[in-house]
Amino acid sequence: MSNKYDFIVVGGGIVGLASAYKLQLKFPNKSIAILEKETEVGKHQTGRNSGVIHSGIYYKPGSYKARNCNNGHTQLVGFAKKHNIKHDVCGKIIVATKNDESPILEEIYNRGIKNGTKGISFLTSEEIFQKEPFIKGIKAIWVPTAGIIDYVGVCKAFVKQIEILNTKSKFYASCEVKKIDSLINKTILKTNTGVFEASQVIFCTGLQSDRNAKKDNIQLAVKIVGFRGDYFELTPEASHKIKNLVYPVPNPKFPFLGVHFTRMVDGSIECGPNAVFTFKREGYNRTSFSLKDTFEALTFSGTWKLFSKHWRKGIDEYKRAFSKRLFVKELQKMMPSLTENDVQPSRSGVRAQAIDYSGNMVDDFKIEKQHNNIHVINAPSPAATACLAIADEIIAKV
């Protein structure tokens, strides 16, 4: 006998739970099951990112990212205020430390203006010093709408609100989807804890998104490849050296924002992350390895094309992953006074990055609809910030 629901959402990360929450708001009388393979919410990308509320300044004007980041930012901050979730819209600076970074900084500023990022302004080196006394730069952008938040706290609040809105809706932990049968008017999911069925299913499964699409017989032109990001943190004695958020000027060839300083909601200061190819999609140690994940990534032609284009960058990132000295050297570009004694190893995360057959990183959100099912294939940063706006886009397809 199967568990019957009106809707099922697979994935207890922030995009899945935001989607379930918006779905429940729109259809308060419909029952929703949320299936999560881990023991609790936000165990992967959601709980292992930088915890930053993004402002929308970086993204290509008119892109899915740009549209949804601003809208999502407003909704997320409103939700956090209403439900007493730890957050602080503290602002950040994006710092140019070399002359050749100035044109990229100008381009980021222009994008911010086009994207409607509120309150941005240029800072001189003296103004940088006033905001962050230990940071040295020739020019910066002040972004007052950036901030920090407890994303796992947001996830828990979504689940709580869903269950308040409809007592028939339920969150199932330790429930992994093994098989998907898409029929004409319903979808049947076989899991390790039983069979579930619904008229529509939304898959928001991050690092496993392409695999679940494959189980649903969707032919994808991309594959998910994992990139691990390692973090250090400032020691308690050095934590006074950063007040809020400090970012470098990113390399425009890559969708990663570079190693940065982030004041977390608990007051600690994180430094990172780097970005290295990982041999295990959900592997959070430098030596994590999965034969299946490695085989899939390295037998995909797009992975090798990506490596061949950017092998120098890849080697640099790998060196930093195994060398505290090189990691600190990268941070010293913005904070020359930083020493190896000021930082200690912290946590790590893995970013799910969709790569196409030509070896290009898919830089925007990607959502596929098939029969009764919706699959979120690619939801890179700023997906956490934009979760409620992405949820609106998903619900519009329901």
mmCIF file of C-alpha atoms in Angstrom:
data_model
loop_
_atom_site.group_PDB
_atom_site.id
_atom_site.type_symbol
_atom_site.label_atom_id
_atom_site.label_comp_id
_atom_site.label_asym_id
_atom_site.label_seq_id
_atom_site.Cartn_x
_atom_site.Cartn_y
_atom_site.Cartn_z
ATOM 1 C CA MET A 1 0.000 0.000 0.000
ATOM 2 C CA SER A 2 1.362 3.436 -0.904
ATOM 3 C CA ASN A 3 1.324 6.739 0.955
ATOM 4 C CA LYS A 4 -0.877 9.042 -1.146
ATOM 5 C CA TYR A 5 -0.360 12.793 -1.233
ATOM 6 C CA ASP A 6 -1.459 15.585 -3.542
ATOM 7 C CA PHE A 7 2.154 16.719 -4.002
ATOM 8 C CA ILE A 8 5.557 15.342 -3.141
ATOM 9 C CA VAL A 9 8.755 17.371 -2.886
ATOM 10 C CA VAL A 10 11.961 15.338 -2.998
ATOM 11 C CA GLY A 11 14.860 17.050 -1.232
ATOM 12 C CA GLY A 12 15.038 18.748 2.159
ATOM 13 C CA GLY A 13 17.447 21.489 1.154
ATOM 14 C CA ILE A 14 16.453 25.128 1.015
ATOM 15 C CA VAL A 15 15.094 25.163 -2.567
ATOM 16 C CA GLY A 16 12.970 22.056 -1.992
ATOM 17 C CA LEU A 17 11.582 23.315 1.316
ATOM 18 C CA ALA A 18 10.919 26.824 -0.051
ATOM 19 C CA SER A 19 9.013 25.180 -2.915
ATOM 20 C CA ALA A 20 6.993 23.014 -0.521
ATOM 21 C CA TYR A 21 6.217 26.080 1.626
ATOM 22 C CA LYS A 22 5.062 28.177 -1.356
ATOM 23 C CA LEU A 23 3.043 25.217 -2.661
ATOM 24 C CA GLN A 24 1.311 24.872 0.710
ATOM 25 C CA LEU A 25 0.545 28.615 0.818
ATOM 26 C CA LYS A 26 -1.018 28.427 -2.636
ATOM 27 C CA PHE A 27 -2.912 25.176 -1.978
ATOM 28 C CA PRO A 28 -3.585 25.119 1.782
ATOM 29 C CA ASN A 29 -5.999 22.186 1.508
ATOM 30 C CA LYS A 30 -3.622 19.980 -0.495
ATOM 31 C CA SER A 31 -1.367 17.493 1.297
ATOM 32 C CA ILE A 32 2.390 17.578 0.713
ATOM 33 C CA ALA A 33 5.044 14.977 1.550
ATOM 34 C CA ILE A 34 8.671 16.073 1.718
ATOM 35 C CA LEU A 35 11.139 13.210 1.280
ATOM 36 C CA GLU A 36 14.713 13.720 2.501
ATOM 37 C CA LYS A 37 17.346 10.986 2.396
ATOM 38 C CA GLU A 38 19.322 12.446 5.321
ATOM 39 C CA THR A 39 18.321 12.433 9.000
ATOM 40 C CA GLU A 40 17.494 16.161 8.959
ATOM 41 C CA VAL A 41 17.145 19.219 6.711
ATOM 42 C CA GLY A 42 19.969 21.138 5.010
ATOM 43 C CA LYS A 43 22.754 18.560 5.392
ATOM 44 C CA HIS A 44 24.487 19.295 2.081
ATOM 45 C CA GLN A 45 24.755 22.538 0.067
ATOM 46 C CA THR A 46 22.239 24.450 2.221
ATOM 47 C CA GLY A 47 24.053 23.882 5.503
ATOM 48 C CA ARG A 48 27.556 24.017 4.060
ATOM 49 C CA ASN A 49 27.565 27.274 2.082
ATOM 50 C CA SER A 50 28.892 30.655 3.244
ATOM 51 C CA GLY A 51 25.596 31.650 4.874
ATOM 52 C CA VAL A 52 25.542 34.872 2.845
ATOM 53 C CA ILE A 53 22.439 36.771 1.759
ATOM 54 C CA HIS A 54 23.481 37.860 -1.738
ATOM 55 C CA SER A 55 22.593 41.254 -3.199
ATOM 56 C CA GLY A 56 22.335 40.361 -6.909
ATOM 57 C CA ILE A 57 25.220 42.615 -7.944
ATOM 58 C CA TYR A 58 27.283 40.030 -9.879
ATOM 59 C CA TYR A 59 24.779 38.487 -12.250
ATOM 60 C CA LYS A 60 24.206 39.048 -15.933
ATOM 61 C CA PRO A 61 21.320 41.533 -16.286
ATOM 62 C CA GLY A 62 18.123 39.791 -17.382
ATOM 63 C CA SER A 63 19.374 36.338 -16.330
ATOM 64 C CA TYR A 64 17.333 33.995 -14.173
ATOM 65 C CA LYS A 65 19.875 34.615 -11.369
ATOM 66 C CA ALA A 66 19.582 38.409 -11.566
ATOM 67 C CA ARG A 67 15.770 38.361 -11.658
ATOM 68 C CA ASN A 68 15.381 35.977 -8.785
ATOM 69 C CA CYS A 69 18.140 37.225 -6.468
ATOM 70 C CA ASN A 70 16.592 40.653 -5.802
ATOM 71 C CA ASN A 71 13.079 39.281 -5.418
ATOM 72 C CA GLY A 72 14.361 36.376 -3.305
ATOM 73 C CA HIS A 73 16.434 38.693 -1.092
ATOM 74 C CA THR A 74 13.352 40.760 -0.196
ATOM 75 C CA GLN A 75 11.234 37.669 0.506
ATOM 76 C CA LEU A 76 13.978 35.906 2.514
ATOM 77 C CA VAL A 77 14.690 38.878 4.796
ATOM 78 C CA GLY A 78 10.944 39.365 5.329
ATOM 79 C CA PHE A 79 10.534 35.671 6.242
ATOM 80 C CA ALA A 80 13.522 35.797 8.622
ATOM 81 C CA LYS A 81 12.126 38.853 10.417
ATOM 82 C CA LYS A 82 8.662 37.315 10.735
ATOM 83 C CA HIS A 83 9.930 34.000 12.103
ATOM 84 C CA ASN A 84 12.833 35.295 14.251
ATOM 85 C CA ILE A 85 15.582 33.566 12.263
ATOM 86 C CA LYS A 86 19.120 34.745 12.988
ATOM 87 C CA HIS A 87 20.227 37.144 10.258
ATOM 88 C CA ASP A 88 21.951 40.487 9.764
ATOM 89 C CA VAL A 89 21.882 42.689 6.655
ATOM 90 C CA CYS A 90 25.334 44.027 7.489
ATOM 91 C CA GLY A 91 26.699 44.895 4.029
ATOM 92 C CA LYS A 92 29.886 43.817 2.283
ATOM 93 C CA ILE A 93 32.774 45.253 0.319
ATOM 94 C CA ILE A 94 34.208 43.891 -2.938
ATOM 95 C CA VAL A 95 37.871 44.884 -2.957
ATOM 96 C CA ALA A 96 40.226 45.521 -5.872
ATOM 97 C CA THR A 97 43.842 45.119 -4.781
ATOM 98 C CA LYS A 98 45.496 45.587 -8.212
ATOM 99 C CA ASN A 99 44.999 48.115 -11.016
ATOM 100 C CA ASP A 100 43.985 45.450 -13.553
ATOM 101 C CA GLU A 101 41.011 44.544 -11.317
ATOM 102 C CA SER A 102 39.508 48.043 -11.602
ATOM 103 C CA PRO A 103 37.774 47.458 -14.992
ATOM 104 C CA ILE A 104 36.173 44.244 -13.628
ATOM 105 C CA LEU A 105 35.051 46.168 -10.536
ATOM 106 C CA GLU A 106 33.499 48.819 -12.819
ATOM 107 C CA GLU A 107 31.673 46.094 -14.752
ATOM 108 C CA ILE A 108 30.322 44.576 -11.501
ATOM 109 C CA TYR A 109 29.123 48.034 -10.407
ATOM 110 C CA ASN A 110 27.364 48.582 -13.758
ATOM 111 C CA ARG A 111 25.698 45.187 -13.472
ATOM 112 C CA GLY A 112 24.552 46.101 -9.988
ATOM 113 C CA ILE A 113 22.965 49.315 -11.282
ATOM 114 C CA LYS A 114 21.196 47.412 -14.104
ATOM 115 C CA ASN A 115 20.050 44.735 -11.647
ATOM 116 C CA GLY A 116 18.631 47.316 -9.226
ATOM 117 C CA THR A 117 21.027 46.485 -6.378
ATOM 118 C CA LYS A 118 20.189 49.195 -3.864
ATOM 119 C CA GLY A 119 22.646 51.629 -2.303
ATOM 120 C CA ILE A 120 25.860 50.502 -3.972
ATOM 121 C CA SER A 121 28.743 52.969 -4.119
ATOM 122 C CA PHE A 122 32.468 53.059 -4.781
ATOM 123 C CA LEU A 123 34.922 53.341 -1.886
ATOM 124 C CA THR A 124 38.400 54.872 -1.935
ATOM 125 C CA SER A 125 41.274 53.152 -0.126
ATOM 126 C CA GLU A 126 40.666 55.508 2.846
ATOM 127 C CA GLU A 127 36.965 54.575 2.932
ATOM 128 C CA ILE A 128 37.865 50.869 2.767
ATOM 129 C CA PHE A 129 40.039 51.431 5.848
ATOM 130 C CA GLN A 130 37.158 53.100 7.698
ATOM 131 C CA LYS A 131 34.861 50.104 7.091
ATOM 132 C CA GLU A 132 37.482 47.353 7.468
ATOM 133 C CA PRO A 133 40.696 48.646 9.109
ATOM 134 C CA PHE A 134 42.776 45.541 8.298
ATOM 135 C CA ILE A 135 41.821 45.395 4.591
ATOM 136 C CA LYS A 136 44.050 47.042 1.999
ATOM 137 C CA GLY A 137 42.699 47.871 -1.453
ATOM 138 C CA ILE A 138 42.923 50.553 -4.126
ATOM 139 C CA LYS A 139 39.168 50.705 -4.705
ATOM 140 C CA ALA A 140 36.046 48.820 -3.609
ATOM 141 C CA ILE A 141 32.286 48.604 -3.989
ATOM 142 C CA TRP A 142 30.162 48.955 -0.870
ATOM 143 C CA VAL A 143 27.090 46.684 -1.073
ATOM 144 C CA PRO A 144 24.776 47.552 1.850
ATOM 145 C CA THR A 145 22.090 44.947 1.056
ATOM 146 C CA ALA A 146 24.356 41.884 1.467
ATOM 147 C CA GLY A 147 24.121 40.039 4.750
ATOM 148 C CA ILE A 148 24.330 36.779 6.685
ATOM 149 C CA ILE A 149 21.683 34.265 7.752
ATOM 150 C CA ASP A 150 21.159 30.846 9.318
ATOM 151 C CA TYR A 151 19.966 28.884 6.269
ATOM 152 C CA VAL A 152 19.333 25.660 8.209
ATOM 153 C CA GLY A 153 17.179 27.730 10.577
ATOM 154 C CA VAL A 154 15.211 28.942 7.540
ATOM 155 C CA CYS A 155 14.700 25.304 6.440
ATOM 156 C CA LYS A 156 13.396 24.278 9.863
ATOM 157 C CA ALA A 157 10.985 27.228 9.839
ATOM 158 C CA PHE A 158 9.673 26.189 6.387
ATOM 159 C CA VAL A 159 8.904 22.661 7.662
ATOM 160 C CA LYS A 160 7.204 24.043 10.776
ATOM 161 C CA GLN A 161 5.026 26.433 8.745
ATOM 162 C CA ILE A 162 4.030 23.711 6.265
ATOM 163 C CA GLU A 163 2.886 21.438 9.090
ATOM 164 C CA ILE A 164 0.955 24.336 10.701
ATOM 165 C CA LEU A 165 -0.763 25.182 7.382
ATOM 166 C CA ASN A 166 -1.869 21.583 6.801
ATOM 167 C CA THR A 167 -1.695 18.848 9.449
ATOM 168 C CA LYS A 168 -1.868 16.191 6.692
ATOM 169 C CA SER A 169 1.448 17.389 5.221
ATOM 170 C CA LYS A 170 4.498 15.577 6.526
ATOM 171 C CA PHE A 171 8.309 15.639 6.459
ATOM 172 C CA TYR A 172 9.948 12.218 6.033
ATOM 173 C CA ALA A 173 13.617 11.975 7.053
ATOM 174 C CA SER A 174 15.927 9.076 6.081
ATOM 175 C CA CYS A 175 13.705 8.457 3.039
ATOM 176 C CA GLU A 176 15.634 7.987 -0.225
ATOM 177 C CA VAL A 177 13.957 7.673 -3.620
ATOM 178 C CA LYS A 178 15.162 4.536 -5.402
ATOM 179 C CA LYS A 179 12.779 4.312 -8.367
ATOM 180 C CA ILE A 180 10.470 6.720 -10.210
ATOM 181 C CA ASP A 181 7.430 5.529 -12.166
ATOM 182 C CA SER A 182 5.793 8.416 -14.055
ATOM 183 C CA LEU A 183 2.290 7.451 -15.172
ATOM 184 C CA ILE A 184 -0.327 9.525 -17.056
ATOM 185 C CA ASN A 185 -1.978 11.131 -14.043
ATOM 186 C CA LYS A 186 0.320 10.283 -11.137
ATOM 187 C CA THR A 187 3.902 9.526 -10.153
ATOM 188 C CA ILE A 188 4.863 6.577 -7.951
ATOM 189 C CA LEU A 189 8.086 6.782 -5.945
ATOM 190 C CA LYS A 190 9.672 3.673 -4.468
ATOM 191 C CA THR A 191 11.848 4.548 -1.474
ATOM 192 C CA ASN A 192 13.828 2.665 1.169
ATOM 193 C CA THR A 193 10.919 3.251 3.609
ATOM 194 C CA GLY A 194 7.945 2.479 1.383
ATOM 195 C CA VAL A 195 5.983 3.593 -1.674
ATOM 196 C CA PHE A 196 4.649 7.132 -2.168
ATOM 197 C CA GLU A 197 2.390 8.512 -4.863
ATOM 198 C CA ALA A 198 1.214 11.984 -5.878
ATOM 199 C CA SER A 199 -0.314 13.774 -8.853
ATOM 200 C CA GLN A 200 2.832 15.945 -9.099
ATOM 201 C CA VAL A 201 6.391 15.622 -7.823
ATOM 202 C CA ILE A 202 9.037 18.338 -7.542
ATOM 203 C CA PHE A 203 12.655 17.164 -7.382
ATOM 204 C CA CYS A 204 15.140 19.557 -5.729
ATOM 205 C CA THR A 205 18.006 17.193 -5.060
ATOM 206 C CA GLY A 206 21.133 19.293 -5.612
ATOM 207 C CA LEU A 207 24.153 17.037 -5.919
ATOM 208 C CA GLN A 208 21.905 14.145 -7.060
ATOM 209 C CA SER A 209 19.680 16.149 -9.438
ATOM 210 C CA ASP A 210 20.955 14.618 -12.697
ATOM 211 C CA ARG A 211 20.661 11.090 -11.288
ATOM 212 C CA ASN A 212 17.031 11.601 -10.286
ATOM 213 C CA ALA A 213 16.307 13.099 -13.723
ATOM 214 C CA LYS A 214 17.860 9.976 -15.271
ATOM 215 C CA LYS A 215 15.627 7.753 -13.062
ATOM 216 C CA ASP A 216 12.709 9.735 -14.535
ATOM 217 C CA ASN A 217 13.959 9.033 -18.105
ATOM 218 C CA ILE A 218 14.931 12.649 -18.818
ATOM 219 C CA GLN A 219 17.727 13.007 -21.359
ATOM 220 C CA LEU A 220 20.010 15.757 -20.076
ATOM 221 C CA ALA A 221 22.670 17.682 -21.994
ATOM 222 C CA VAL A 222 24.544 18.289 -18.731
ATOM 223 C CA LYS A 223 26.094 16.350 -15.855
ATOM 224 C CA ILE A 224 26.510 17.382 -12.225
ATOM 225 C CA VAL A 225 30.162 17.553 -11.197
ATOM 226 C CA GLY A 226 31.078 18.305 -7.593
ATOM 227 C CA PHE A 227 33.499 21.024 -6.521
ATOM 228 C CA ARG A 228 34.597 20.943 -2.903
ATOM 229 C CA GLY A 229 35.167 24.179 -1.050
ATOM 230 C CA ASP A 230 37.319 24.188 2.096
ATOM 231 C CA TYR A 231 36.978 26.858 4.758
ATOM 232 C CA PHE A 232 39.357 28.163 7.367
ATOM 233 C CA GLU A 233 38.265 30.435 10.186
ATOM 234 C CA LEU A 234 39.981 33.221 12.062
ATOM 235 C CA THR A 235 41.111 32.255 15.549
ATOM 236 C CA PRO A 236 39.242 34.008 18.406
ATOM 237 C CA GLU A 237 42.316 36.237 18.903
ATOM 238 C CA ALA A 238 42.249 37.349 15.241
ATOM 239 C CA SER A 239 38.484 37.609 14.741
ATOM 240 C CA HIS A 240 38.533 41.388 15.408
ATOM 241 C CA LYS A 241 40.284 41.820 12.047
ATOM 242 C CA ILE A 242 36.986 41.505 10.096
ATOM 243 C CA LYS A 243 33.796 43.396 10.870
ATOM 244 C CA ASN A 244 31.388 42.033 8.220
ATOM 245 C CA LEU A 245 31.861 40.603 4.684
ATOM 246 C CA VAL A 246 34.897 41.155 2.474
ATOM 247 C CA TYR A 247 35.128 39.710 -1.062
ATOM 248 C CA PRO A 248 37.850 39.893 -3.711
ATOM 249 C CA VAL A 249 37.144 40.904 -7.310
ATOM 250 C CA PRO A 250 36.112 37.563 -8.884
ATOM 251 C CA ASN A 251 37.665 36.042 -11.980
ATOM 252 C CA PRO A 252 34.972 36.621 -14.660
ATOM 253 C CA LYS A 253 35.844 33.276 -16.327
ATOM 254 C CA PHE A 254 34.498 31.310 -13.350
ATOM 255 C CA PRO A 255 31.176 31.232 -11.490
ATOM 256 C CA PHE A 256 33.019 31.111 -8.149
ATOM 257 C CA LEU A 257 33.471 34.335 -6.153
ATOM 258 C CA GLY A 258 36.943 33.642 -4.772
ATOM 259 C CA VAL A 259 38.080 33.140 -1.161
ATOM 260 C CA HIS A 260 36.430 35.731 1.057
ATOM 261 C CA PHE A 261 35.959 36.710 4.695
ATOM 262 C CA THR A 262 32.478 36.154 6.148
ATOM 263 C CA ARG A 263 31.212 37.033 9.600
ATOM 264 C CA MET A 264 28.789 34.211 10.421
ATOM 265 C CA VAL A 265 25.592 34.549 12.477
ATOM 266 C CA ASP A 266 27.405 33.126 15.540
ATOM 267 C CA GLY A 267 30.066 35.848 15.297
ATOM 268 C CA SER A 268 32.868 33.596 13.999
ATOM 269 C CA ILE A 269 34.788 34.678 10.880
ATOM 270 C CA GLU A 270 35.125 32.187 8.043
ATOM 271 C CA CYS A 271 37.691 32.431 5.242
ATOM 272 C CA GLY A 272 37.071 30.629 1.969
ATOM 273 C CA PRO A 273 35.998 28.623 0.135
ATOM 274 C CA ASN A 274 38.345 27.471 -2.573
ATOM 275 C CA ALA A 275 36.946 25.294 -5.380
ATOM 276 C CA VAL A 276 38.492 21.943 -6.317
ATOM 277 C CA PHE A 277 37.159 18.979 -8.274
ATOM 278 C CA THR A 278 35.966 16.383 -5.758
ATOM 279 C CA PHE A 279 36.169 12.624 -6.164
ATOM 280 C CA LYS A 280 32.959 12.201 -4.138
ATOM 281 C CA ARG A 281 29.768 14.252 -4.601
ATOM 282 C CA GLU A 282 28.983 14.259 -0.903
ATOM 283 C CA GLY A 283 32.580 13.995 0.294
ATOM 284 C CA TYR A 284 33.612 16.646 2.786
ATOM 285 C CA ASN A 285 37.214 15.628 3.460
ATOM 286 C CA ARG A 286 40.228 16.276 1.264
ATOM 287 C CA THR A 287 40.664 12.522 0.788
ATOM 288 C CA SER A 288 36.966 11.595 0.275
ATOM 289 C CA PHE A 289 36.545 9.157 -2.616
ATOM 290 C CA SER A 290 33.651 7.377 -4.351
ATOM 291 C CA LEU A 291 34.387 5.043 -7.260
ATOM 292 C CA LYS A 292 30.904 5.596 -8.723
ATOM 293 C CA ASP A 293 31.098 9.408 -8.518
ATOM 294 C CA THR A 294 34.651 9.523 -9.871
ATOM 295 C CA PHE A 295 33.874 7.130 -12.730
ATOM 296 C CA GLU A 296 30.775 9.131 -13.750
ATOM 297 C CA ALA A 297 32.611 12.465 -13.660
ATOM 298 C CA LEU A 298 35.757 11.276 -15.445
ATOM 299 C CA THR A 299 33.961 9.329 -18.195
ATOM 300 C CA PHE A 300 31.977 12.459 -19.098
ATOM 301 C CA SER A 301 33.653 14.312 -21.983
ATOM 302 C CA GLY A 302 32.579 17.723 -20.631
ATOM 303 C CA THR A 303 34.683 17.225 -17.495
ATOM 304 C CA TRP A 304 37.874 16.743 -19.531
ATOM 305 C CA LYS A 305 37.072 19.697 -21.789
ATOM 306 C CA LEU A 306 36.617 21.846 -18.668
ATOM 307 C CA PHE A 307 39.957 20.602 -17.277
ATOM 308 C CA SER A 308 41.767 21.266 -20.542
ATOM 309 C CA LYS A 309 40.481 24.862 -20.659
ATOM 310 C CA HIS A 310 41.295 25.690 -17.058
ATOM 311 C CA TRP A 311 44.043 23.300 -15.952
ATOM 312 C CA ARG A 312 46.269 26.080 -14.576
ATOM 313 C CA LYS A 313 43.471 27.395 -12.378
ATOM 314 C CA GLY A 314 42.654 23.844 -11.267
ATOM 315 C CA ILE A 315 46.238 23.145 -10.217
ATOM 316 C CA ASP A 316 46.403 26.420 -8.266
ATOM 317 C CA GLU A 317 43.175 25.561 -6.424
ATOM 318 C CA TYR A 318 44.450 22.055 -5.622
ATOM 319 C CA LYS A 319 47.724 23.401 -4.232
ATOM 320 C CA ARG A 320 45.754 25.728 -1.948
ATOM 321 C CA ALA A 321 43.525 22.850 -0.820
ATOM 322 C CA PHE A 322 46.544 21.056 0.642
ATOM 323 C CA SER A 323 48.582 24.080 1.758
ATOM 324 C CA LYS A 324 47.539 26.403 4.542
ATOM 325 C CA ARG A 325 50.415 28.702 3.569
ATOM 326 C CA LEU A 326 49.072 29.154 0.012
ATOM 327 C CA PHE A 327 45.493 29.582 1.269
ATOM 328 C CA VAL A 328 46.637 32.346 3.633
ATOM 329 C CA LYS A 329 48.733 33.902 0.851
ATOM 330 C CA GLU A 330 45.549 34.301 -1.222
ATOM 331 C CA LEU A 331 43.790 35.996 1.716
ATOM 332 C CA GLN A 332 46.820 38.232 2.323
ATOM 333 C CA LYS A 333 46.125 39.974 -1.006
ATOM 334 C CA MET A 334 43.282 41.711 0.838
ATOM 335 C CA MET A 335 44.659 41.515 4.385
ATOM 336 C CA PRO A 336 48.465 41.797 4.295
ATOM 337 C CA SER A 337 48.757 41.554 8.094
ATOM 338 C CA LEU A 338 47.128 38.099 8.218
ATOM 339 C CA THR A 339 49.445 35.297 9.417
ATOM 340 C CA GLU A 340 49.170 31.519 9.366
ATOM 341 C CA ASN A 341 48.672 31.632 13.139
ATOM 342 C CA ASP A 342 45.532 33.762 12.613
ATOM 343 C CA VAL A 343 43.624 30.976 10.853
ATOM 344 C CA GLN A 344 42.602 27.434 11.702
ATOM 345 C CA PRO A 345 40.936 24.714 9.580
ATOM 346 C CA SER A 346 37.151 24.715 9.595
ATOM 347 C CA ARG A 347 34.442 22.882 7.631
ATOM 348 C CA SER A 348 33.928 22.185 3.925
ATOM 349 C CA GLY A 349 31.094 21.970 1.411
ATOM 350 C CA VAL A 350 30.532 20.574 -2.075
ATOM 351 C CA ARG A 351 28.947 22.672 -4.789
ATOM 352 C CA ALA A 352 26.815 20.919 -7.426
ATOM 353 C CA GLN A 353 27.880 22.361 -10.770
ATOM 354 C CA ALA A 354 26.154 21.422 -14.030
ATOM 355 C CA ILE A 355 28.637 21.062 -16.901
ATOM 356 C CA ASP A 356 27.647 20.648 -20.550
ATOM 357 C CA TYR A 357 29.275 18.450 -23.199
ATOM 358 C CA SER A 358 31.458 21.351 -24.385
ATOM 359 C CA GLY A 359 33.014 21.696 -20.934
ATOM 360 C CA ASN A 360 31.137 24.888 -20.024
ATOM 361 C CA MET A 361 29.902 25.476 -16.495
ATOM 362 C CA VAL A 362 26.160 26.166 -16.691
ATOM 363 C CA ASP A 363 25.996 29.485 -14.891
ATOM 364 C CA ASP A 364 22.227 29.915 -14.555
ATOM 365 C CA PHE A 365 19.359 28.071 -12.919
ATOM 366 C CA LYS A 366 18.007 25.137 -14.944
ATOM 367 C CA ILE A 367 14.541 23.644 -14.395
ATOM 368 C CA GLU A 368 13.081 20.789 -16.493
ATOM 369 C CA LYS A 369 9.436 19.672 -16.587
ATOM 370 C CA GLN A 370 8.445 16.169 -17.659
ATOM 371 C CA HIS A 371 4.903 14.756 -17.436
ATOM 372 C CA ASN A 372 3.780 15.354 -13.818
ATOM 373 C CA ASN A 373 7.251 16.099 -12.522
ATOM 374 C CA ILE A 374 9.484 19.138 -12.193
ATOM 375 C CA HIS A 375 13.244 18.717 -11.804
ATOM 376 C CA VAL A 376 15.521 21.508 -10.569
ATOM 377 C CA ILE A 377 18.699 20.425 -12.359
ATOM 378 C CA ASN A 378 21.032 23.325 -11.626
ATOM 379 C CA ALA A 379 20.605 25.752 -8.738
ATOM 380 C CA PRO A 380 23.983 27.410 -8.140
ATOM 381 C CA SER A 381 24.608 30.403 -5.898
ATOM 382 C CA PRO A 382 22.575 32.570 -5.194
ATOM 383 C CA ALA A 383 19.969 29.765 -4.967
ATOM 384 C CA ALA A 384 19.797 29.944 -1.161
ATOM 385 C CA THR A 385 19.188 33.711 -1.210
ATOM 386 C CA ALA A 386 16.740 33.345 -4.100
ATOM 387 C CA CYS A 387 14.982 30.226 -2.752
ATOM 388 C CA LEU A 388 11.537 31.811 -2.327
ATOM 389 C CA ALA A 389 11.693 33.469 -5.759
ATOM 390 C CA ILE A 390 12.843 30.198 -7.378
ATOM 391 C CA ALA A 391 9.950 28.515 -5.553
ATOM 392 C CA ASP A 392 7.550 30.991 -7.201
ATOM 393 C CA GLU A 393 8.933 30.050 -10.632
ATOM 394 C CA ILE A 394 8.546 26.352 -9.822
ATOM 395 C CA ILE A 395 4.977 26.784 -8.507
ATOM 396 C CA ALA A 396 4.084 28.656 -11.724
ATOM 397 C CA LYS A 397 4.927 25.416 -13.585
ATOM 398 C CA VAL A 398 2.696 23.288 -11.326
#
